[in-house]
Amino acid sequence: MKTFELASGYRISRLLKGGWHLAGGHGPVDRRQAIEDMAAFVEAGITTFDCADIYTGVEELIGEFRRAYPELAGRVQVHTKFVPDYDKLGSLTPADVEGIVDRSRARLGVEALDLVQFHWWNTEIPGYVAAALELKRLQSLGKIRHIGLTNFNTARLGEIVAAGVPVVSNQVQFSVLDDRAERAMQGYCLEQGVALLCYGSLAGGFLSENWLGRPEPAQTFENRSLTKYKLIIDDFGGWGLFQELLEALRAVGQRRGAGLAQVAVSWVLHQKAVGGAIVGATSARHLRANLEIPSLELSPSDLAEIAAVRNRRQGPEGDVFDLERDKAGRHGRIMKYNLNDGRG
């Protein structure tokens, strides 16, 4: 497994094991099996886990893994998030920030959190710079090693960097379907030395052979992830153009001896400023295929074949997460905004 130096002396695996799928809503979770799967990922070289304070039970699950496999735990980097509730944005206090960070430390069973990724639901509500500076204070106290952001657009990321917060990463949605990070964000991150950690690289599973040649789904989806990414497909240009993209990814994969999904994630890893891609995994079933992705080299002709379809896209519009911040919009209406207090 290839690695990436996210900060001086701090390396992560280029593929990160996502934790959202272990939070429920994607089917039942066998805790014992989930912990064994974590061990399998680490032994295989995928040593970086991504989770969040609002992923129900996932920090605790990783904490259980750390206690069950102390030797493997020493090789793991755990990236969690700090996501204050939407309803508390206007009244958030330093004590609130520290309380959530301390809770994550206790759940994970660590003295210092490797990386805290900060999300702020509505940047029209002031306070996000002050909250980021509070994370910097907690870093000075040894409770946090590194600070990242999640879903901040380029302008707001710039504000936080200008305030003196040592941001090492911004976790963003980035895939062959969603090019918003390729616009202003990518160039700014290259200038500032901020790495992009990318989720949605498989669009919730849509970027796979399972959807190639299938008619456009009209039913209610089994989980919110599929609902979310079907909206991105619609913005991209609709089901017909999406099928053409799948065909292009498959053709590249056939030449490279790889699967369609492997090509889709490899494409993300080939993009500028990208430090790693987060792959959601409820089990180790696709572990072997995942291990091959960072070594999959795409040639200029491969990339051009994919670009020939992508260049006909219609959207999605705006900068990173701009569409999702509109609570009344198609993307915002499916979000759950208050998960830290249990009401979500």
mmCIF file of C-alpha atoms in Angstrom:
data_model
loop_
_atom_site.group_PDB
_atom_site.id
_atom_site.type_symbol
_atom_site.label_atom_id
_atom_site.label_comp_id
_atom_site.label_asym_id
_atom_site.label_seq_id
_atom_site.Cartn_x
_atom_site.Cartn_y
_atom_site.Cartn_z
ATOM 1 C CA MET A 1 0.000 0.000 0.000
ATOM 2 C CA LYS A 2 1.397 3.361 -1.012
ATOM 3 C CA THR A 3 1.450 6.136 1.566
ATOM 4 C CA PHE A 4 1.199 9.922 1.551
ATOM 5 C CA GLU A 5 2.872 12.419 3.881
ATOM 6 C CA LEU A 6 -0.061 14.476 5.092
ATOM 7 C CA ALA A 7 2.097 16.523 7.472
ATOM 8 C CA SER A 8 5.736 16.475 8.446
ATOM 9 C CA GLY A 9 6.418 13.048 9.918
ATOM 10 C CA TYR A 10 2.790 11.943 9.533
ATOM 11 C CA ARG A 11 2.005 9.452 6.772
ATOM 12 C CA ILE A 12 -1.321 7.892 5.840
ATOM 13 C CA SER A 13 -2.278 5.064 3.501
ATOM 14 C CA ARG A 14 -3.462 6.395 0.139
ATOM 15 C CA LEU A 15 -6.637 4.385 0.577
ATOM 16 C CA LEU A 16 -8.504 5.129 3.791
ATOM 17 C CA LYS A 17 -11.062 2.800 5.332
ATOM 18 C CA GLY A 18 -14.311 4.734 5.676
ATOM 19 C CA GLY A 19 -16.539 4.370 8.712
ATOM 20 C CA TRP A 20 -19.888 5.858 7.660
ATOM 21 C CA HIS A 21 -21.196 2.478 6.521
ATOM 22 C CA LEU A 22 -20.697 1.120 10.051
ATOM 23 C CA ALA A 23 -22.962 3.756 11.573
ATOM 24 C CA GLY A 24 -26.222 2.007 10.650
ATOM 25 C CA GLY A 25 -28.577 2.830 7.832
ATOM 26 C CA HIS A 26 -26.667 0.529 5.485
ATOM 27 C CA GLY A 27 -27.768 -2.748 7.029
ATOM 28 C CA PRO A 28 -27.024 -4.532 10.314
ATOM 29 C CA VAL A 29 -23.502 -4.347 11.725
ATOM 30 C CA ASP A 30 -21.863 -7.394 13.318
ATOM 31 C CA ARG A 31 -19.513 -5.730 15.802
ATOM 32 C CA ARG A 32 -17.215 -8.721 16.210
ATOM 33 C CA GLN A 33 -16.851 -9.149 12.459
ATOM 34 C CA ALA A 34 -16.360 -5.406 11.968
ATOM 35 C CA ILE A 35 -13.456 -5.436 14.415
ATOM 36 C CA GLU A 36 -11.886 -8.469 12.726
ATOM 37 C CA ASP A 37 -12.247 -6.708 9.391
ATOM 38 C CA MET A 38 -10.411 -3.682 10.777
ATOM 39 C CA ALA A 39 -7.540 -5.960 11.726
ATOM 40 C CA ALA A 40 -7.491 -7.429 8.221
ATOM 41 C CA PHE A 41 -7.306 -3.965 6.653
ATOM 42 C CA VAL A 42 -4.397 -2.907 8.865
ATOM 43 C CA GLU A 43 -2.503 -6.137 8.240
ATOM 44 C CA ALA A 44 -2.974 -5.566 4.509
ATOM 45 C CA GLY A 45 -1.553 -2.024 4.716
ATOM 46 C CA ILE A 46 -4.689 0.135 4.796
ATOM 47 C CA THR A 47 -3.827 1.679 8.125
ATOM 48 C CA THR A 48 -5.823 4.919 8.048
ATOM 49 C CA PHE A 49 -9.416 4.908 9.272
ATOM 50 C CA ASP A 50 -11.915 7.699 8.693
ATOM 51 C CA CYS A 51 -14.786 8.213 11.137
ATOM 52 C CA ALA A 52 -16.696 11.047 12.820
ATOM 53 C CA ASP A 53 -18.159 12.168 16.097
ATOM 54 C CA ILE A 54 -21.601 11.937 14.443
ATOM 55 C CA TYR A 55 -21.187 8.417 12.988
ATOM 56 C CA THR A 56 -23.225 6.590 15.595
ATOM 57 C CA GLY A 57 -21.115 4.048 17.451
ATOM 58 C CA VAL A 58 -18.150 4.099 15.057
ATOM 59 C CA GLU A 59 -15.626 5.851 17.302
ATOM 60 C CA GLU A 60 -16.518 3.360 20.036
ATOM 61 C CA LEU A 61 -16.118 0.477 17.589
ATOM 62 C CA ILE A 62 -12.634 1.637 16.622
ATOM 63 C CA GLY A 63 -11.860 1.982 20.323
ATOM 64 C CA GLU A 64 -12.871 -1.661 20.803
ATOM 65 C CA PHE A 65 -10.585 -2.642 17.921
ATOM 66 C CA ARG A 66 -7.699 -0.773 19.538
ATOM 67 C CA ARG A 67 -8.182 -2.665 22.794
ATOM 68 C CA ALA A 68 -8.594 -6.033 21.050
ATOM 69 C CA TYR A 69 -5.525 -5.581 18.803
ATOM 70 C CA PRO A 70 -3.068 -3.311 20.655
ATOM 71 C CA GLU A 71 -0.122 -4.183 18.392
ATOM 72 C CA LEU A 72 -2.086 -3.337 15.235
ATOM 73 C CA ALA A 73 -3.528 -0.225 16.887
ATOM 74 C CA GLY A 74 -0.027 1.186 17.060
ATOM 75 C CA ARG A 75 0.097 1.196 13.251
ATOM 76 C CA VAL A 76 -3.247 2.933 12.760
ATOM 77 C CA GLN A 77 -4.062 6.565 12.041
ATOM 78 C CA VAL A 78 -7.625 7.482 13.006
ATOM 79 C CA HIS A 79 -9.198 10.537 11.383
ATOM 80 C CA THR A 80 -12.341 11.695 13.095
ATOM 81 C CA LYS A 81 -14.486 14.812 12.680
ATOM 82 C CA PHE A 82 -15.845 17.673 14.710
ATOM 83 C CA VAL A 83 -19.364 18.431 13.481
ATOM 84 C CA PRO A 84 -21.314 20.776 15.763
ATOM 85 C CA ASP A 85 -25.073 20.612 15.345
ATOM 86 C CA TYR A 86 -26.685 23.052 12.950
ATOM 87 C CA ASP A 87 -28.935 24.353 15.719
ATOM 88 C CA LYS A 88 -25.907 25.199 17.911
ATOM 89 C CA LEU A 89 -23.810 27.050 15.345
ATOM 90 C CA GLY A 90 -24.857 30.473 16.568
ATOM 91 C CA SER A 91 -24.183 29.690 20.228
ATOM 92 C CA LEU A 92 -21.190 27.345 20.134
ATOM 93 C CA THR A 93 -18.744 27.918 22.979
ATOM 94 C CA PRO A 94 -15.109 26.880 23.492
ATOM 95 C CA ALA A 95 -16.380 24.464 26.135
ATOM 96 C CA ASP A 96 -18.635 22.829 23.523
ATOM 97 C CA VAL A 97 -15.680 22.362 21.180
ATOM 98 C CA GLU A 98 -13.455 20.901 23.870
ATOM 99 C CA GLY A 99 -16.235 18.675 25.171
ATOM 100 C CA ILE A 100 -16.791 17.037 21.791
ATOM 101 C CA VAL A 101 -13.049 16.585 21.243
ATOM 102 C CA ASP A 102 -12.673 15.051 24.719
ATOM 103 C CA ARG A 103 -15.580 12.712 24.018
ATOM 104 C CA SER A 104 -13.889 11.503 20.816
ATOM 105 C CA ARG A 105 -10.640 10.938 22.715
ATOM 106 C CA ALA A 106 -12.479 8.852 25.306
ATOM 107 C CA ARG A 107 -14.398 6.833 22.724
ATOM 108 C CA LEU A 108 -11.245 6.043 20.748
ATOM 109 C CA GLY A 109 -9.134 5.490 23.849
ATOM 110 C CA VAL A 110 -6.350 7.900 22.861
ATOM 111 C CA GLU A 111 -4.582 10.828 24.473
ATOM 112 C CA ALA A 112 -4.438 12.800 21.231
ATOM 113 C CA LEU A 113 -6.614 12.599 18.131
ATOM 114 C CA ASP A 114 -4.499 12.047 15.010
ATOM 115 C CA LEU A 115 -6.588 14.335 12.787
ATOM 116 C CA VAL A 116 -9.742 16.279 13.608
ATOM 117 C CA GLN A 117 -11.685 17.309 10.508
ATOM 118 C CA PHE A 118 -13.936 20.298 11.172
ATOM 119 C CA HIS A 119 -17.310 20.752 9.464
ATOM 120 C CA TRP A 120 -19.635 23.777 9.721
ATOM 121 C CA TRP A 121 -23.097 23.326 8.245
ATOM 122 C CA ASN A 122 -23.829 26.938 7.302
ATOM 123 C CA THR A 123 -20.955 29.343 6.708
ATOM 124 C CA GLU A 124 -23.419 32.252 6.577
ATOM 125 C CA ILE A 125 -23.592 31.786 10.357
ATOM 126 C CA PRO A 126 -20.425 33.293 11.888
ATOM 127 C CA GLY A 127 -18.285 31.379 14.333
ATOM 128 C CA TYR A 128 -16.437 28.861 12.193
ATOM 129 C CA VAL A 129 -13.127 30.731 12.339
ATOM 130 C CA ALA A 130 -13.381 31.007 16.134
ATOM 131 C CA ALA A 131 -14.178 27.278 16.374
ATOM 132 C CA ALA A 132 -11.187 26.425 14.178
ATOM 133 C CA LEU A 133 -8.953 28.583 16.381
ATOM 134 C CA GLU A 134 -10.261 26.699 19.411
ATOM 135 C CA LEU A 135 -9.151 23.463 17.730
ATOM 136 C CA LYS A 136 -5.733 25.089 17.320
ATOM 137 C CA ARG A 137 -5.700 25.822 21.067
ATOM 138 C CA LEU A 138 -6.566 22.197 21.814
ATOM 139 C CA GLN A 139 -3.757 21.173 19.481
ATOM 140 C CA SER A 140 -1.356 23.261 21.592
ATOM 141 C CA LEU A 141 -2.587 21.356 24.651
ATOM 142 C CA GLY A 142 -1.734 18.021 23.041
ATOM 143 C CA LYS A 143 -5.322 16.844 22.548
ATOM 144 C CA ILE A 144 -5.113 17.041 18.748
ATOM 145 C CA ARG A 145 -2.138 16.266 16.509
ATOM 146 C CA HIS A 146 -3.376 17.671 13.211
ATOM 147 C CA ILE A 147 -6.291 19.828 12.047
ATOM 148 C CA GLY A 148 -8.252 19.330 8.855
ATOM 149 C CA LEU A 149 -11.520 20.592 7.446
ATOM 150 C CA THR A 150 -14.466 18.835 5.877
ATOM 151 C CA ASN A 151 -16.636 20.279 3.087
ATOM 152 C CA PHE A 152 -15.354 23.852 3.290
ATOM 153 C CA ASN A 153 -15.362 25.656 -0.043
ATOM 154 C CA THR A 154 -12.304 27.514 -1.275
ATOM 155 C CA ALA A 155 -13.193 30.945 0.082
ATOM 156 C CA ARG A 156 -13.998 29.696 3.606
ATOM 157 C CA LEU A 157 -10.950 27.432 3.652
ATOM 158 C CA GLY A 158 -8.907 30.520 2.804
ATOM 159 C CA GLU A 159 -10.396 32.439 5.727
ATOM 160 C CA ILE A 160 -9.400 29.758 8.199
ATOM 161 C CA VAL A 161 -5.888 29.416 6.790
ATOM 162 C CA ALA A 162 -5.480 33.219 6.871
ATOM 163 C CA ALA A 163 -6.492 33.201 10.554
ATOM 164 C CA GLY A 164 -3.437 31.094 11.301
ATOM 165 C CA VAL A 165 -5.001 27.659 11.686
ATOM 166 C CA PRO A 166 -2.521 24.998 10.455
ATOM 167 C CA VAL A 167 -4.897 23.137 8.129
ATOM 168 C CA VAL A 168 -3.322 20.026 6.597
ATOM 169 C CA SER A 169 -6.336 18.653 4.711
ATOM 170 C CA ASN A 170 -9.848 19.257 3.458
ATOM 171 C CA GLN A 171 -12.118 16.255 3.052
ATOM 172 C CA VAL A 172 -14.297 16.756 -0.016
ATOM 173 C CA GLN A 173 -16.575 14.846 -2.335
ATOM 174 C CA PHE A 174 -14.590 14.108 -5.501
ATOM 175 C CA SER A 175 -15.205 11.594 -8.263
ATOM 176 C CA VAL A 176 -15.370 11.222 -12.028
ATOM 177 C CA LEU A 177 -18.982 12.409 -11.611
ATOM 178 C CA ASP A 178 -18.351 15.360 -9.276
ATOM 179 C CA ASP A 179 -15.710 17.808 -10.478
ATOM 180 C CA ARG A 180 -16.315 20.664 -8.035
ATOM 181 C CA ALA A 181 -12.971 20.116 -6.288
ATOM 182 C CA GLU A 182 -11.166 20.547 -9.634
ATOM 183 C CA ARG A 183 -12.093 24.208 -9.843
ATOM 184 C CA ALA A 184 -10.725 26.822 -7.432
ATOM 185 C CA MET A 185 -10.159 24.321 -4.608
ATOM 186 C CA GLN A 186 -7.509 22.239 -6.307
ATOM 187 C CA GLY A 187 -5.272 25.166 -7.219
ATOM 188 C CA TYR A 188 -5.582 26.782 -3.800
ATOM 189 C CA CYS A 189 -4.688 23.556 -2.020
ATOM 190 C CA LEU A 190 -1.616 23.095 -4.202
ATOM 191 C CA GLU A 191 -0.463 26.620 -3.326
ATOM 192 C CA GLN A 192 -1.069 26.177 0.406
ATOM 193 C CA GLY A 193 0.110 22.589 0.832
ATOM 194 C CA VAL A 194 -3.349 21.399 1.878
ATOM 195 C CA ALA A 195 -4.175 17.848 0.795
ATOM 196 C CA LEU A 196 -7.569 16.720 -0.434
ATOM 197 C CA LEU A 197 -8.962 13.598 1.230
ATOM 198 C CA CYS A 198 -11.738 12.404 -1.020
ATOM 199 C CA TYR A 199 -15.019 10.665 -0.307
ATOM 200 C CA GLY A 200 -17.722 9.638 -2.751
ATOM 201 C CA SER A 201 -15.133 8.292 -5.182
ATOM 202 C CA LEU A 202 -17.439 5.361 -5.953
ATOM 203 C CA ALA A 203 -20.617 7.459 -5.671
ATOM 204 C CA GLY A 204 -22.082 5.183 -3.036
ATOM 205 C CA GLY A 205 -21.521 2.129 -5.256
ATOM 206 C CA PHE A 206 -23.009 3.569 -8.445
ATOM 207 C CA LEU A 207 -19.550 3.521 -10.051
ATOM 208 C CA SER A 208 -19.424 -0.250 -10.423
ATOM 209 C CA GLU A 209 -20.322 -3.009 -12.860
ATOM 210 C CA ASN A 210 -23.506 -3.555 -10.839
ATOM 211 C CA TRP A 211 -25.104 -0.505 -12.471
ATOM 212 C CA LEU A 212 -23.704 -0.901 -15.976
ATOM 213 C CA GLY A 213 -26.461 -1.497 -18.513
ATOM 214 C CA ARG A 214 -29.243 -1.232 -15.954
ATOM 215 C CA PRO A 215 -32.303 0.961 -16.510
ATOM 216 C CA GLU A 216 -32.567 4.132 -14.494
ATOM 217 C CA PRO A 217 -33.885 3.283 -11.008
ATOM 218 C CA ALA A 218 -37.191 4.823 -10.052
ATOM 219 C CA GLN A 219 -37.712 3.206 -6.664
ATOM 220 C CA THR A 220 -36.889 4.537 -3.232
ATOM 221 C CA PHE A 221 -33.305 3.570 -2.457
ATOM 222 C CA GLU A 222 -32.342 1.284 0.395
ATOM 223 C CA ASN A 223 -30.013 3.841 1.954
ATOM 224 C CA ARG A 224 -29.374 7.591 1.981
ATOM 225 C CA SER A 225 -26.016 7.172 0.271
ATOM 226 C CA LEU A 226 -27.631 5.996 -2.967
ATOM 227 C CA THR A 227 -30.211 8.779 -2.747
ATOM 228 C CA LYS A 228 -27.417 11.328 -2.354
ATOM 229 C CA TYR A 229 -25.342 10.141 -5.285
ATOM 230 C CA LYS A 230 -28.271 9.655 -7.656
ATOM 231 C CA LEU A 231 -28.743 13.423 -7.370
ATOM 232 C CA ILE A 232 -25.110 13.864 -8.464
ATOM 233 C CA ILE A 233 -25.751 11.592 -11.463
ATOM 234 C CA ASP A 234 -28.751 13.721 -12.392
ATOM 235 C CA ASP A 235 -26.637 16.877 -12.166
ATOM 236 C CA PHE A 236 -23.810 15.268 -14.121
ATOM 237 C CA GLY A 237 -26.038 14.855 -17.159
ATOM 238 C CA GLY A 238 -28.520 12.102 -16.459
ATOM 239 C CA TRP A 239 -28.621 8.348 -16.660
ATOM 240 C CA GLY A 240 -27.644 8.106 -20.330
ATOM 241 C CA LEU A 241 -24.402 10.041 -19.926
ATOM 242 C CA PHE A 242 -23.704 8.150 -16.705
ATOM 243 C CA GLN A 243 -23.932 4.871 -18.617
ATOM 244 C CA GLU A 244 -21.472 6.192 -21.189
ATOM 245 C CA LEU A 245 -19.081 7.024 -18.348
ATOM 246 C CA LEU A 246 -19.407 3.506 -16.944
ATOM 247 C CA GLU A 247 -18.632 2.100 -20.399
ATOM 248 C CA ALA A 248 -15.500 4.254 -20.637
ATOM 249 C CA LEU A 249 -14.322 3.190 -17.180
ATOM 250 C CA ARG A 250 -14.918 -0.459 -18.056
ATOM 251 C CA ALA A 251 -12.983 -0.156 -21.327
ATOM 252 C CA VAL A 252 -9.998 1.359 -19.497
ATOM 253 C CA GLY A 253 -10.204 -1.357 -16.865
ATOM 254 C CA GLN A 254 -10.252 -4.138 -19.432
ATOM 255 C CA ARG A 255 -7.016 -2.832 -20.929
ATOM 256 C CA ARG A 256 -5.433 -2.578 -17.483
ATOM 257 C CA GLY A 257 -6.724 -5.853 -16.059
ATOM 258 C CA ALA A 258 -8.785 -3.954 -13.508
ATOM 259 C CA GLY A 259 -12.416 -3.534 -12.565
ATOM 260 C CA LEU A 260 -14.542 -0.501 -13.295
ATOM 261 C CA ALA A 261 -14.596 0.568 -9.642
ATOM 262 C CA GLN A 262 -10.821 0.249 -9.349
ATOM 263 C CA VAL A 263 -10.398 2.599 -12.309
ATOM 264 C CA ALA A 264 -12.843 5.106 -10.798
ATOM 265 C CA VAL A 265 -10.894 5.349 -7.531
ATOM 266 C CA SER A 266 -7.540 5.326 -9.310
ATOM 267 C CA TRP A 267 -8.729 8.298 -11.380
ATOM 268 C CA VAL A 268 -9.258 10.255 -8.149
ATOM 269 C CA LEU A 269 -5.788 9.340 -6.852
ATOM 270 C CA HIS A 270 -4.310 10.643 -10.113
ATOM 271 C CA GLN A 271 -5.738 14.135 -9.521
ATOM 272 C CA LYS A 272 -3.605 17.018 -8.276
ATOM 273 C CA ALA A 273 -3.556 17.805 -4.530
ATOM 274 C CA VAL A 274 -5.226 14.485 -3.659
ATOM 275 C CA GLY A 275 -3.639 12.766 -0.688
ATOM 276 C CA GLY A 276 -5.998 9.828 -0.383
ATOM 277 C CA ALA A 277 -9.372 8.349 -1.227
ATOM 278 C CA ILE A 278 -11.812 7.054 1.368
ATOM 279 C CA VAL A 279 -13.460 3.764 0.479
ATOM 280 C CA GLY A 280 -16.544 2.806 2.463
ATOM 281 C CA ALA A 281 -16.321 -0.800 3.582
ATOM 282 C CA THR A 282 -18.703 -2.809 5.700
ATOM 283 C CA SER A 283 -16.519 -5.900 5.300
ATOM 284 C CA ALA A 284 -13.200 -7.111 3.908
ATOM 285 C CA ARG A 285 -14.917 -8.635 0.877
ATOM 286 C CA HIS A 286 -13.325 -6.202 -1.585
ATOM 287 C CA LEU A 287 -10.049 -5.827 0.291
ATOM 288 C CA ARG A 288 -7.881 -7.553 -2.309
ATOM 289 C CA ALA A 289 -9.298 -5.413 -5.124
ATOM 290 C CA ASN A 290 -8.817 -2.270 -3.028
ATOM 291 C CA LEU A 291 -5.160 -3.086 -2.415
ATOM 292 C CA GLU A 292 -4.487 -3.012 -6.149
ATOM 293 C CA ILE A 293 -5.886 0.495 -6.703
ATOM 294 C CA PRO A 294 -2.934 2.720 -5.667
ATOM 295 C CA SER A 295 -0.609 0.814 -8.017
ATOM 296 C CA LEU A 296 -3.002 1.058 -10.976
ATOM 297 C CA GLU A 297 -1.393 3.494 -13.402
ATOM 298 C CA LEU A 298 -3.647 5.265 -15.879
ATOM 299 C CA SER A 299 -2.004 6.447 -19.090
ATOM 300 C CA PRO A 300 -2.700 9.788 -20.795
ATOM 301 C CA SER A 301 -4.844 7.927 -23.332
ATOM 302 C CA ASP A 302 -6.807 6.262 -20.508
ATOM 303 C CA LEU A 303 -7.454 9.625 -18.891
ATOM 304 C CA ALA A 304 -8.378 11.144 -22.246
ATOM 305 C CA GLU A 305 -10.958 8.423 -22.881
ATOM 306 C CA ILE A 306 -12.590 9.164 -19.534
ATOM 307 C CA ALA A 307 -12.349 12.912 -20.154
ATOM 308 C CA ALA A 308 -14.154 12.568 -23.485
ATOM 309 C CA VAL A 309 -17.294 11.643 -21.555
ATOM 310 C CA ARG A 310 -16.714 13.921 -18.574
ATOM 311 C CA ASN A 311 -16.268 16.948 -20.826
ATOM 312 C CA ARG A 312 -19.942 16.676 -21.777
ATOM 313 C CA ARG A 313 -21.139 16.919 -18.186
ATOM 314 C CA GLN A 314 -23.610 19.585 -17.150
ATOM 315 C CA GLY A 315 -22.811 19.793 -13.440
ATOM 316 C CA PRO A 316 -22.899 19.705 -10.466
ATOM 317 C CA GLU A 317 -22.538 23.464 -10.129
ATOM 318 C CA GLY A 318 -20.534 25.611 -7.746
ATOM 319 C CA ASP A 319 -17.679 24.997 -5.364
ATOM 320 C CA VAL A 320 -17.307 22.103 -2.936
ATOM 321 C CA PHE A 321 -20.488 21.435 -0.912
ATOM 322 C CA ASP A 322 -22.212 24.654 -2.039
ATOM 323 C CA LEU A 323 -25.278 22.737 -3.250
ATOM 324 C CA GLU A 324 -25.510 20.720 -0.051
ATOM 325 C CA ARG A 325 -25.512 23.848 2.129
ATOM 326 C CA ASP A 326 -28.889 24.900 0.751
ATOM 327 C CA LYS A 327 -31.291 23.261 3.214
ATOM 328 C CA ALA A 328 -34.235 23.883 0.885
ATOM 329 C CA GLY A 329 -32.489 22.473 -2.176
ATOM 330 C CA ARG A 330 -32.556 18.942 -3.586
ATOM 331 C CA HIS A 331 -29.205 18.069 -2.019
ATOM 332 C CA GLY A 332 -29.725 19.789 1.319
ATOM 333 C CA ARG A 333 -33.136 18.332 2.047
ATOM 334 C CA ILE A 334 -31.753 14.831 2.556
ATOM 335 C CA MET A 335 -29.115 15.888 5.116
ATOM 336 C CA LYS A 336 -29.311 15.170 8.844
ATOM 337 C CA TYR A 337 -28.140 18.278 10.643
ATOM 338 C CA ASN A 338 -28.315 17.578 14.375
ATOM 339 C CA LEU A 339 -26.528 14.352 15.221
ATOM 340 C CA ASN A 340 -24.312 15.360 18.130
ATOM 341 C CA ASP A 341 -27.183 15.757 20.577
ATOM 342 C CA GLY A 342 -28.943 12.549 19.569
ATOM 343 C CA ARG A 343 -31.952 14.222 17.950
ATOM 344 C CA GLY A 344 -30.826 13.453 14.395
#
